[in-house]
């Protein structure tokens, strides 16, 4: 408990980023506040994907020219996250290395359209990644033959799924990958194996309620305002304890929520990011903190990805899952590896 309390105390001393204080709503360190000629710039864009309006941010590198020929990277955000948080931070940093990058809010989430809100299904999250590829491949100055992807947390699991079939992705990287299907089915660290059938029944009942005109049931919703230091300190896992601090305090954004429709479990629970993972043929880099309690998911996936042209597990010394999102030392380590990986393969 002392270590948990210390973690809360350390987070309390961390900078707090307020969305309303940044003109683009960005909530990460050194975020762009204005577009300055000759430097990395941000460009809010919208496009349609399967009839849904998607909200995204495109980042262009210093000295960007529309008639150039730049490699591009699409960045998929974590479960519950939005483009203004960690996905935006890595997209901005990668743009600084010479890539045109894009971070989009998932359909049904954030500033993107789609009903019911908070739908979180593998098909749509995978399509979100393909949709980013569609958009950025035709963006001025982008070389469509040099597109890579970075998936973070839940976005990492969906990135693996997209890369199984979308051969436009020439370099595939994940950070702190979270296998949403495995966790929704088995529980985090296999803590809910005994309730799988009960939860599937609840998901089916939630769908039935919607069909009959009832309310849309949500799971995973958190009242961040009600989270006290004491409540946070009692959360036993680093992932969820530190996640509450990151999403609820230091990097809070009004569009970011842990909620998902209970009905989504009908699609999530039978799904697994590692199913048919051997179909990934592009170079694969999977990064995770060596102290992360989610590391087992990355280790399982990289072990099964036997079809990748090259594959590497890269551990970030000392980092937990959430710390790879924002702690400067760990972000710098991840960026150094990404610079090497994309530089070699794009």
mmCIF file of C-alpha atoms in Angstrom:
data_model
loop_
_atom_site.group_PDB
_atom_site.id
_atom_site.type_symbol
_atom_site.label_atom_id
_atom_site.label_comp_id
_atom_site.label_asym_id
_atom_site.label_seq_id
_atom_site.Cartn_x
_atom_site.Cartn_y
_atom_site.Cartn_z
ATOM 1 C CA UNK A 1 0.000 0.000 0.000
ATOM 2 C CA UNK A 2 2.893 2.355 0.708
ATOM 3 C CA UNK A 3 4.118 2.014 -2.890
ATOM 4 C CA UNK A 4 0.619 2.728 -4.183
ATOM 5 C CA UNK A 5 0.290 5.834 -2.011
ATOM 6 C CA UNK A 6 3.705 6.992 -3.196
ATOM 7 C CA UNK A 7 2.532 6.596 -6.802
ATOM 8 C CA UNK A 8 -0.466 8.820 -6.114
ATOM 9 C CA UNK A 9 1.733 11.391 -4.400
ATOM 10 C CA UNK A 10 4.175 11.442 -7.308
ATOM 11 C CA UNK A 11 1.319 11.881 -9.782
ATOM 12 C CA UNK A 12 -0.055 14.739 -7.716
ATOM 13 C CA UNK A 13 3.270 16.503 -8.167
ATOM 14 C CA UNK A 14 3.214 15.964 -11.947
ATOM 15 C CA UNK A 15 2.186 18.734 -14.345
ATOM 16 C CA UNK A 16 -1.538 18.900 -15.065
ATOM 17 C CA UNK A 17 -2.532 19.715 -18.637
ATOM 18 C CA UNK A 18 -5.902 21.413 -19.159
ATOM 19 C CA UNK A 19 -7.601 20.981 -22.539
ATOM 20 C CA UNK A 20 -9.138 24.454 -22.389
ATOM 21 C CA UNK A 21 -5.700 26.044 -22.105
ATOM 22 C CA UNK A 22 -4.556 24.741 -25.483
ATOM 23 C CA UNK A 23 -6.236 26.054 -28.673
ATOM 24 C CA UNK A 24 -6.205 22.537 -30.128
ATOM 25 C CA UNK A 25 -7.322 20.881 -26.879
ATOM 26 C CA UNK A 26 -4.007 19.028 -26.566
ATOM 27 C CA UNK A 27 -3.111 17.694 -23.115
ATOM 28 C CA UNK A 28 0.523 16.633 -23.239
ATOM 29 C CA UNK A 29 3.939 18.165 -22.628
ATOM 30 C CA UNK A 30 5.293 20.580 -25.235
ATOM 31 C CA UNK A 31 2.074 20.435 -27.235
ATOM 32 C CA UNK A 32 1.685 22.783 -30.180
ATOM 33 C CA UNK A 33 -0.142 25.994 -29.290
ATOM 34 C CA UNK A 34 0.205 27.715 -32.637
ATOM 35 C CA UNK A 35 1.467 26.807 -36.081
ATOM 36 C CA UNK A 36 4.866 28.416 -36.536
ATOM 37 C CA UNK A 37 6.453 28.443 -40.018
ATOM 38 C CA UNK A 38 9.369 26.057 -40.280
ATOM 39 C CA UNK A 39 8.291 23.936 -37.303
ATOM 40 C CA UNK A 40 5.988 20.957 -36.744
ATOM 41 C CA UNK A 41 2.418 22.053 -37.426
ATOM 42 C CA UNK A 42 -0.990 20.596 -36.561
ATOM 43 C CA UNK A 43 -3.950 20.512 -38.933
ATOM 44 C CA UNK A 44 -7.393 19.472 -37.606
ATOM 45 C CA UNK A 45 -9.255 17.564 -40.331
ATOM 46 C CA UNK A 46 -12.496 15.660 -40.835
ATOM 47 C CA UNK A 47 -13.302 12.853 -43.228
ATOM 48 C CA UNK A 48 -16.004 10.250 -43.688
ATOM 49 C CA UNK A 49 -15.516 6.583 -42.902
ATOM 50 C CA UNK A 50 -18.367 4.136 -43.509
ATOM 51 C CA UNK A 51 -20.853 6.992 -43.262
ATOM 52 C CA UNK A 52 -19.399 8.338 -39.996
ATOM 53 C CA UNK A 53 -17.641 11.688 -39.649
ATOM 54 C CA UNK A 54 -14.155 11.196 -38.222
ATOM 55 C CA UNK A 55 -12.256 13.936 -36.378
ATOM 56 C CA UNK A 56 -8.475 13.790 -36.665
ATOM 57 C CA UNK A 57 -5.297 15.822 -36.351
ATOM 58 C CA UNK A 58 -2.599 15.708 -39.021
ATOM 59 C CA UNK A 59 0.908 16.752 -38.005
ATOM 60 C CA UNK A 60 3.376 17.916 -40.667
ATOM 61 C CA UNK A 61 7.156 17.997 -40.212
ATOM 62 C CA UNK A 62 9.369 21.097 -40.084
ATOM 63 C CA UNK A 63 9.846 22.763 -43.466
ATOM 64 C CA UNK A 64 6.970 20.638 -44.833
ATOM 65 C CA UNK A 65 6.209 21.156 -48.518
ATOM 66 C CA UNK A 66 2.983 19.958 -50.116
ATOM 67 C CA UNK A 67 4.881 18.827 -53.224
ATOM 68 C CA UNK A 68 7.342 16.750 -51.211
ATOM 69 C CA UNK A 69 7.464 12.981 -50.768
ATOM 70 C CA UNK A 70 7.233 12.161 -47.068
ATOM 71 C CA UNK A 71 6.738 8.852 -45.282
ATOM 72 C CA UNK A 72 3.664 8.797 -43.054
ATOM 73 C CA UNK A 73 2.616 7.155 -39.796
ATOM 74 C CA UNK A 74 -0.901 6.597 -38.469
ATOM 75 C CA UNK A 75 -1.276 6.529 -34.679
ATOM 76 C CA UNK A 76 -4.077 4.586 -32.973
ATOM 77 C CA UNK A 77 -5.089 5.784 -29.498
ATOM 78 C CA UNK A 78 -5.683 3.674 -26.375
ATOM 79 C CA UNK A 79 -9.043 2.396 -25.160
ATOM 80 C CA UNK A 80 -10.805 5.343 -23.556
ATOM 81 C CA UNK A 81 -8.259 7.739 -24.980
ATOM 82 C CA UNK A 82 -8.595 10.488 -27.561
ATOM 83 C CA UNK A 83 -6.299 12.002 -30.162
ATOM 84 C CA UNK A 84 -5.317 14.900 -27.888
ATOM 85 C CA UNK A 85 -3.563 12.674 -25.335
ATOM 86 C CA UNK A 86 -0.745 10.147 -25.795
ATOM 87 C CA UNK A 87 -1.564 9.468 -29.465
ATOM 88 C CA UNK A 88 -1.102 13.162 -30.175
ATOM 89 C CA UNK A 89 2.143 13.326 -28.224
ATOM 90 C CA UNK A 90 3.730 10.526 -30.227
ATOM 91 C CA UNK A 91 2.269 11.839 -33.497
ATOM 92 C CA UNK A 92 3.800 15.254 -32.831
ATOM 93 C CA UNK A 93 7.151 13.784 -31.850
ATOM 94 C CA UNK A 94 7.227 11.583 -34.964
ATOM 95 C CA UNK A 95 6.393 14.566 -37.164
ATOM 96 C CA UNK A 96 9.470 16.201 -35.687
ATOM 97 C CA UNK A 97 11.466 13.313 -37.149
ATOM 98 C CA UNK A 98 10.223 14.015 -40.671
ATOM 99 C CA UNK A 99 6.988 12.017 -40.926
ATOM 100 C CA UNK A 100 3.508 13.224 -41.800
ATOM 101 C CA UNK A 101 1.394 11.729 -39.014
ATOM 102 C CA UNK A 102 -2.272 11.398 -38.169
ATOM 103 C CA UNK A 103 -4.111 10.673 -34.928
ATOM 104 C CA UNK A 104 -7.884 10.236 -35.195
ATOM 105 C CA UNK A 105 -10.647 9.724 -32.670
ATOM 106 C CA UNK A 106 -12.204 6.305 -33.063
ATOM 107 C CA UNK A 107 -15.675 6.171 -34.600
ATOM 108 C CA UNK A 108 -18.401 6.454 -31.922
ATOM 109 C CA UNK A 109 -15.866 8.085 -29.586
ATOM 110 C CA UNK A 110 -14.240 11.441 -28.855
ATOM 111 C CA UNK A 111 -15.070 14.152 -31.382
ATOM 112 C CA UNK A 112 -15.916 11.626 -34.103
ATOM 113 C CA UNK A 113 -19.504 10.786 -34.980
ATOM 114 C CA UNK A 114 -21.394 7.532 -34.695
ATOM 115 C CA UNK A 115 -24.261 6.173 -32.596
ATOM 116 C CA UNK A 116 -24.633 4.630 -30.098
ATOM 117 C CA UNK A 117 -21.891 6.603 -28.392
ATOM 118 C CA UNK A 118 -19.051 4.644 -26.783
ATOM 119 C CA UNK A 119 -19.463 1.662 -29.086
ATOM 120 C CA UNK A 120 -16.141 -0.192 -28.902
ATOM 121 C CA UNK A 121 -16.026 -3.116 -31.304
ATOM 122 C CA UNK A 122 -12.986 -4.669 -32.997
ATOM 123 C CA UNK A 123 -14.427 -4.266 -36.492
ATOM 124 C CA UNK A 124 -14.863 -0.514 -36.115
ATOM 125 C CA UNK A 125 -11.562 0.058 -34.287
ATOM 126 C CA UNK A 126 -9.758 -1.839 -37.045
ATOM 127 C CA UNK A 127 -11.591 0.195 -39.683
ATOM 128 C CA UNK A 128 -10.478 3.369 -37.873
ATOM 129 C CA UNK A 129 -6.876 2.442 -38.641
ATOM 130 C CA UNK A 130 -7.630 1.592 -42.258
ATOM 131 C CA UNK A 131 -9.518 4.883 -42.534
ATOM 132 C CA UNK A 132 -6.495 6.829 -41.305
ATOM 133 C CA UNK A 133 -4.420 5.053 -43.944
ATOM 134 C CA UNK A 134 -7.014 5.946 -46.595
ATOM 135 C CA UNK A 135 -6.895 9.616 -45.649
ATOM 136 C CA UNK A 136 -3.171 10.078 -45.136
ATOM 137 C CA UNK A 137 -2.243 8.153 -48.304
ATOM 138 C CA UNK A 138 -3.826 10.925 -50.375
ATOM 139 C CA UNK A 139 -2.594 13.823 -48.210
ATOM 140 C CA UNK A 140 -0.408 16.304 -50.132
ATOM 141 C CA UNK A 141 3.242 15.351 -50.010
ATOM 142 C CA UNK A 142 2.748 11.827 -48.650
ATOM 143 C CA UNK A 143 4.437 8.844 -50.293
ATOM 144 C CA UNK A 144 1.669 6.220 -50.203
ATOM 145 C CA UNK A 145 4.249 3.453 -50.517
ATOM 146 C CA UNK A 146 5.846 4.422 -47.189
ATOM 147 C CA UNK A 147 3.137 4.275 -44.538
ATOM 148 C CA UNK A 148 3.707 2.898 -41.054
ATOM 149 C CA UNK A 149 1.526 2.516 -37.989
ATOM 150 C CA UNK A 150 1.920 2.962 -34.244
ATOM 151 C CA UNK A 151 -0.770 1.477 -32.010
ATOM 152 C CA UNK A 152 -0.871 2.377 -28.319
ATOM 153 C CA UNK A 153 -2.549 0.244 -25.624
ATOM 154 C CA UNK A 154 -5.903 -0.927 -27.026
ATOM 155 C CA UNK A 155 -4.982 0.779 -30.280
ATOM 156 C CA UNK A 156 -1.999 -1.565 -30.344
ATOM 157 C CA UNK A 157 -4.191 -4.648 -30.338
ATOM 158 C CA UNK A 158 -6.322 -3.231 -33.130
ATOM 159 C CA UNK A 159 -3.169 -2.243 -35.022
ATOM 160 C CA UNK A 160 -2.078 -5.881 -35.005
ATOM 161 C CA UNK A 161 -5.478 -6.827 -36.368
ATOM 162 C CA UNK A 162 -5.315 -4.249 -39.163
ATOM 163 C CA UNK A 163 -1.776 -5.249 -40.103
ATOM 164 C CA UNK A 164 -2.781 -8.883 -40.617
ATOM 165 C CA UNK A 165 -4.513 -7.948 -43.851
ATOM 166 C CA UNK A 166 -3.709 -4.337 -44.784
ATOM 167 C CA UNK A 167 -0.455 -4.610 -46.674
ATOM 168 C CA UNK A 168 -0.289 -0.851 -47.170
ATOM 169 C CA UNK A 169 1.266 -0.822 -43.680
ATOM 170 C CA UNK A 170 4.975 -1.249 -44.350
ATOM 171 C CA UNK A 171 6.168 -0.994 -40.721
ATOM 172 C CA UNK A 172 4.097 -1.988 -37.680
ATOM 173 C CA UNK A 173 4.847 -0.824 -34.134
ATOM 174 C CA UNK A 174 2.972 -1.050 -30.851
ATOM 175 C CA UNK A 175 3.503 0.564 -27.469
ATOM 176 C CA UNK A 176 2.128 -1.018 -24.286
ATOM 177 C CA UNK A 177 -0.170 -3.227 -26.364
ATOM 178 C CA UNK A 178 -3.472 -4.161 -24.720
ATOM 179 C CA UNK A 179 -5.391 -7.120 -26.124
ATOM 180 C CA UNK A 180 -8.933 -5.833 -25.590
ATOM 181 C CA UNK A 181 -10.667 -9.078 -26.496
ATOM 182 C CA UNK A 182 -8.552 -11.170 -24.152
ATOM 183 C CA UNK A 183 -9.087 -8.804 -21.225
ATOM 184 C CA UNK A 184 -12.809 -8.289 -21.799
ATOM 185 C CA UNK A 185 -13.197 -12.077 -22.000
ATOM 186 C CA UNK A 186 -10.815 -13.389 -19.337
ATOM 187 C CA UNK A 187 -10.408 -10.313 -17.157
ATOM 188 C CA UNK A 188 -7.155 -8.462 -16.542
ATOM 189 C CA UNK A 189 -4.503 -11.030 -15.673
ATOM 190 C CA UNK A 190 -7.221 -13.704 -16.100
ATOM 191 C CA UNK A 191 -9.142 -12.475 -13.065
ATOM 192 C CA UNK A 192 -12.659 -13.101 -14.466
ATOM 193 C CA UNK A 193 -12.493 -16.560 -16.002
ATOM 194 C CA UNK A 194 -15.332 -17.816 -13.819
ATOM 195 C CA UNK A 195 -17.807 -15.154 -15.009
ATOM 196 C CA UNK A 196 -17.396 -15.332 -18.785
ATOM 197 C CA UNK A 197 -20.797 -16.868 -19.476
ATOM 198 C CA UNK A 198 -22.564 -14.494 -17.083
ATOM 199 C CA UNK A 199 -21.022 -11.468 -18.777
ATOM 200 C CA UNK A 200 -21.904 -12.741 -22.228
ATOM 201 C CA UNK A 201 -25.478 -13.136 -21.022
ATOM 202 C CA UNK A 202 -25.473 -9.551 -19.733
ATOM 203 C CA UNK A 203 -24.221 -8.322 -23.097
ATOM 204 C CA UNK A 204 -26.986 -10.168 -24.927
ATOM 205 C CA UNK A 205 -29.553 -8.736 -22.523
ATOM 206 C CA UNK A 206 -28.190 -5.241 -23.154
ATOM 207 C CA UNK A 207 -28.697 -5.714 -26.872
ATOM 208 C CA UNK A 208 -32.220 -6.992 -26.302
ATOM 209 C CA UNK A 209 -33.007 -3.935 -24.174
ATOM 210 C CA UNK A 210 -31.806 -1.621 -26.959
ATOM 211 C CA UNK A 211 -33.823 -3.493 -29.594
ATOM 212 C CA UNK A 212 -36.941 -3.010 -27.472
ATOM 213 C CA UNK A 213 -36.362 0.731 -27.225
ATOM 214 C CA UNK A 214 -34.703 0.785 -23.811
ATOM 215 C CA UNK A 215 -31.641 2.737 -22.707
ATOM 216 C CA UNK A 216 -28.156 1.954 -23.963
ATOM 217 C CA UNK A 217 -26.290 0.191 -21.173
ATOM 218 C CA UNK A 218 -22.693 1.218 -20.469
ATOM 219 C CA UNK A 219 -19.864 -0.613 -18.764
ATOM 220 C CA UNK A 220 -16.575 0.704 -17.426
ATOM 221 C CA UNK A 221 -17.822 4.221 -16.728
ATOM 222 C CA UNK A 222 -15.795 6.132 -14.121
ATOM 223 C CA UNK A 223 -16.678 9.324 -12.263
ATOM 224 C CA UNK A 224 -13.266 10.966 -12.264
ATOM 225 C CA UNK A 225 -14.509 13.775 -10.013
ATOM 226 C CA UNK A 226 -15.312 11.253 -7.287
ATOM 227 C CA UNK A 227 -11.838 9.710 -7.295
ATOM 228 C CA UNK A 228 -9.995 10.578 -4.090
ATOM 229 C CA UNK A 229 -6.337 9.827 -3.405
ATOM 230 C CA UNK A 230 -7.492 7.154 -0.969
ATOM 231 C CA UNK A 231 -9.674 5.431 -3.580
ATOM 232 C CA UNK A 232 -6.925 5.543 -6.176
ATOM 233 C CA UNK A 233 -4.335 4.149 -3.748
ATOM 234 C CA UNK A 234 -6.544 1.108 -3.115
ATOM 235 C CA UNK A 235 -6.550 0.063 -6.784
ATOM 236 C CA UNK A 236 -4.283 -3.013 -6.803
ATOM 237 C CA UNK A 237 -2.935 -2.925 -10.371
ATOM 238 C CA UNK A 238 -0.535 -0.348 -11.811
ATOM 239 C CA UNK A 239 -2.460 -0.197 -15.069
ATOM 240 C CA UNK A 240 -5.761 0.919 -13.579
ATOM 241 C CA UNK A 241 -4.357 2.903 -10.650
ATOM 242 C CA UNK A 242 -2.012 4.956 -12.837
ATOM 243 C CA UNK A 243 -4.636 5.076 -15.576
ATOM 244 C CA UNK A 244 -7.056 6.818 -13.225
ATOM 245 C CA UNK A 245 -4.411 9.451 -12.527
ATOM 246 C CA UNK A 246 -3.439 9.935 -16.179
ATOM 247 C CA UNK A 247 -6.959 10.047 -17.603
ATOM 248 C CA UNK A 248 -8.708 11.539 -14.592
ATOM 249 C CA UNK A 249 -6.199 14.148 -13.480
ATOM 250 C CA UNK A 250 -2.907 14.933 -15.164
ATOM 251 C CA UNK A 251 -3.963 14.423 -18.810
ATOM 252 C CA UNK A 252 -7.711 14.686 -18.532
ATOM 253 C CA UNK A 253 -9.747 15.533 -21.612
ATOM 254 C CA UNK A 254 -13.520 16.051 -21.707
ATOM 255 C CA UNK A 255 -13.908 13.624 -24.632
ATOM 256 C CA UNK A 256 -11.986 10.838 -22.921
ATOM 257 C CA UNK A 257 -13.930 8.190 -21.016
ATOM 258 C CA UNK A 258 -13.500 4.548 -20.033
ATOM 259 C CA UNK A 259 -17.154 3.842 -20.872
ATOM 260 C CA UNK A 260 -18.130 1.367 -23.567
ATOM 261 C CA UNK A 261 -21.504 -0.073 -24.479
ATOM 262 C CA UNK A 262 -22.172 -3.337 -22.673
ATOM 263 C CA UNK A 263 -23.426 -4.709 -25.973
ATOM 264 C CA UNK A 264 -19.900 -4.269 -27.387
ATOM 265 C CA UNK A 265 -18.899 -7.323 -25.349
ATOM 266 C CA UNK A 266 -20.781 -9.510 -27.831
ATOM 267 C CA UNK A 267 -18.035 -8.652 -30.336
ATOM 268 C CA UNK A 268 -15.133 -8.086 -27.970
ATOM 269 C CA UNK A 269 -15.250 -11.264 -25.924
ATOM 270 C CA UNK A 270 -15.017 -13.770 -28.824
ATOM 271 C CA UNK A 271 -12.196 -11.704 -30.398
ATOM 272 C CA UNK A 272 -8.460 -11.848 -29.782
ATOM 273 C CA UNK A 273 -5.695 -9.661 -31.227
ATOM 274 C CA UNK A 274 -3.419 -12.692 -31.590
ATOM 275 C CA UNK A 275 -5.805 -14.777 -33.704
ATOM 276 C CA UNK A 276 -4.158 -15.315 -37.119
ATOM 277 C CA UNK A 277 -1.366 -12.917 -36.120
ATOM 278 C CA UNK A 278 1.020 -14.914 -38.287
ATOM 279 C CA UNK A 279 -0.589 -13.105 -41.245
ATOM 280 C CA UNK A 280 1.448 -9.996 -40.359
ATOM 281 C CA UNK A 281 4.304 -9.967 -42.854
ATOM 282 C CA UNK A 282 5.625 -6.428 -42.352
ATOM 283 C CA UNK A 283 8.471 -5.678 -39.931
ATOM 284 C CA UNK A 284 7.045 -5.681 -36.393
ATOM 285 C CA UNK A 285 8.278 -3.812 -33.325
ATOM 286 C CA UNK A 286 6.470 -4.274 -30.025
ATOM 287 C CA UNK A 287 7.532 -2.013 -27.147
ATOM 288 C CA UNK A 288 6.530 -2.211 -23.495
ATOM 289 C CA UNK A 289 7.802 -1.175 -20.087
ATOM 290 C CA UNK A 290 9.656 -3.953 -18.321
ATOM 291 C CA UNK A 291 7.668 -3.133 -15.153
ATOM 292 C CA UNK A 292 4.292 -3.106 -16.938
ATOM 293 C CA UNK A 293 1.648 -5.480 -15.601
ATOM 294 C CA UNK A 294 0.361 -5.690 -19.179
ATOM 295 C CA UNK A 295 3.676 -6.997 -20.519
ATOM 296 C CA UNK A 296 2.308 -10.538 -20.771
ATOM 297 C CA UNK A 297 0.060 -9.472 -23.655
ATOM 298 C CA UNK A 298 2.943 -8.093 -25.709
ATOM 299 C CA UNK A 299 5.066 -11.163 -24.988
ATOM 300 C CA UNK A 300 2.298 -13.503 -26.131
ATOM 301 C CA UNK A 301 1.668 -11.552 -29.327
ATOM 302 C CA UNK A 302 5.290 -11.203 -30.422
ATOM 303 C CA UNK A 303 5.803 -14.901 -29.803
ATOM 304 C CA UNK A 304 2.969 -15.803 -32.155
ATOM 305 C CA UNK A 305 3.835 -13.304 -34.920
ATOM 306 C CA UNK A 306 5.933 -15.825 -36.817
ATOM 307 C CA UNK A 307 5.100 -14.445 -40.273
ATOM 308 C CA UNK A 308 6.657 -11.011 -39.700
ATOM 309 C CA UNK A 309 9.608 -10.222 -41.938
ATOM 310 C CA UNK A 310 11.421 -9.200 -38.778
ATOM 311 C CA UNK A 311 10.091 -8.917 -35.243
ATOM 312 C CA UNK A 312 11.462 -7.422 -32.082
ATOM 313 C CA UNK A 313 10.359 -7.093 -28.478
ATOM 314 C CA UNK A 314 11.817 -3.881 -27.051
ATOM 315 C CA UNK A 315 11.603 -3.347 -23.305
ATOM 316 C CA UNK A 316 11.715 0.138 -21.791
ATOM 317 C CA UNK A 317 13.691 -0.199 -18.535
ATOM 318 C CA UNK A 318 11.847 0.832 -15.381
ATOM 319 C CA UNK A 319 8.575 1.797 -17.078
ATOM 320 C CA UNK A 320 5.047 0.705 -16.240
ATOM 321 C CA UNK A 321 2.276 0.687 -18.851
ATOM 322 C CA UNK A 322 0.927 4.209 -18.286
ATOM 323 C CA UNK A 323 4.370 5.720 -17.705
ATOM 324 C CA UNK A 324 5.281 5.021 -21.338
ATOM 325 C CA UNK A 325 2.596 7.576 -22.238
ATOM 326 C CA UNK A 326 4.136 10.647 -20.671
ATOM 327 C CA UNK A 327 7.266 10.233 -18.489
ATOM 328 C CA UNK A 328 9.965 12.087 -20.500
ATOM 329 C CA UNK A 329 12.670 9.476 -19.950
ATOM 330 C CA UNK A 330 10.458 6.634 -21.169
ATOM 331 C CA UNK A 331 8.936 8.565 -24.063
ATOM 332 C CA UNK A 332 12.442 9.511 -25.199
ATOM 333 C CA UNK A 333 13.503 5.857 -25.038
ATOM 334 C CA UNK A 334 10.483 4.755 -27.065
ATOM 335 C CA UNK A 335 11.021 7.545 -29.584
ATOM 336 C CA UNK A 336 14.669 6.602 -30.027
ATOM 337 C CA UNK A 337 13.638 3.065 -30.905
ATOM 338 C CA UNK A 338 10.826 4.221 -33.207
ATOM 339 C CA UNK A 339 13.200 6.558 -35.025
ATOM 340 C CA UNK A 340 15.530 3.625 -35.679
ATOM 341 C CA UNK A 341 12.702 1.254 -36.665
ATOM 342 C CA UNK A 342 10.823 3.544 -39.028
ATOM 343 C CA UNK A 343 14.070 4.954 -40.425
ATOM 344 C CA UNK A 344 15.115 1.460 -41.434
ATOM 345 C CA UNK A 345 11.756 0.277 -42.760
ATOM 346 C CA UNK A 346 10.102 3.385 -44.256
#
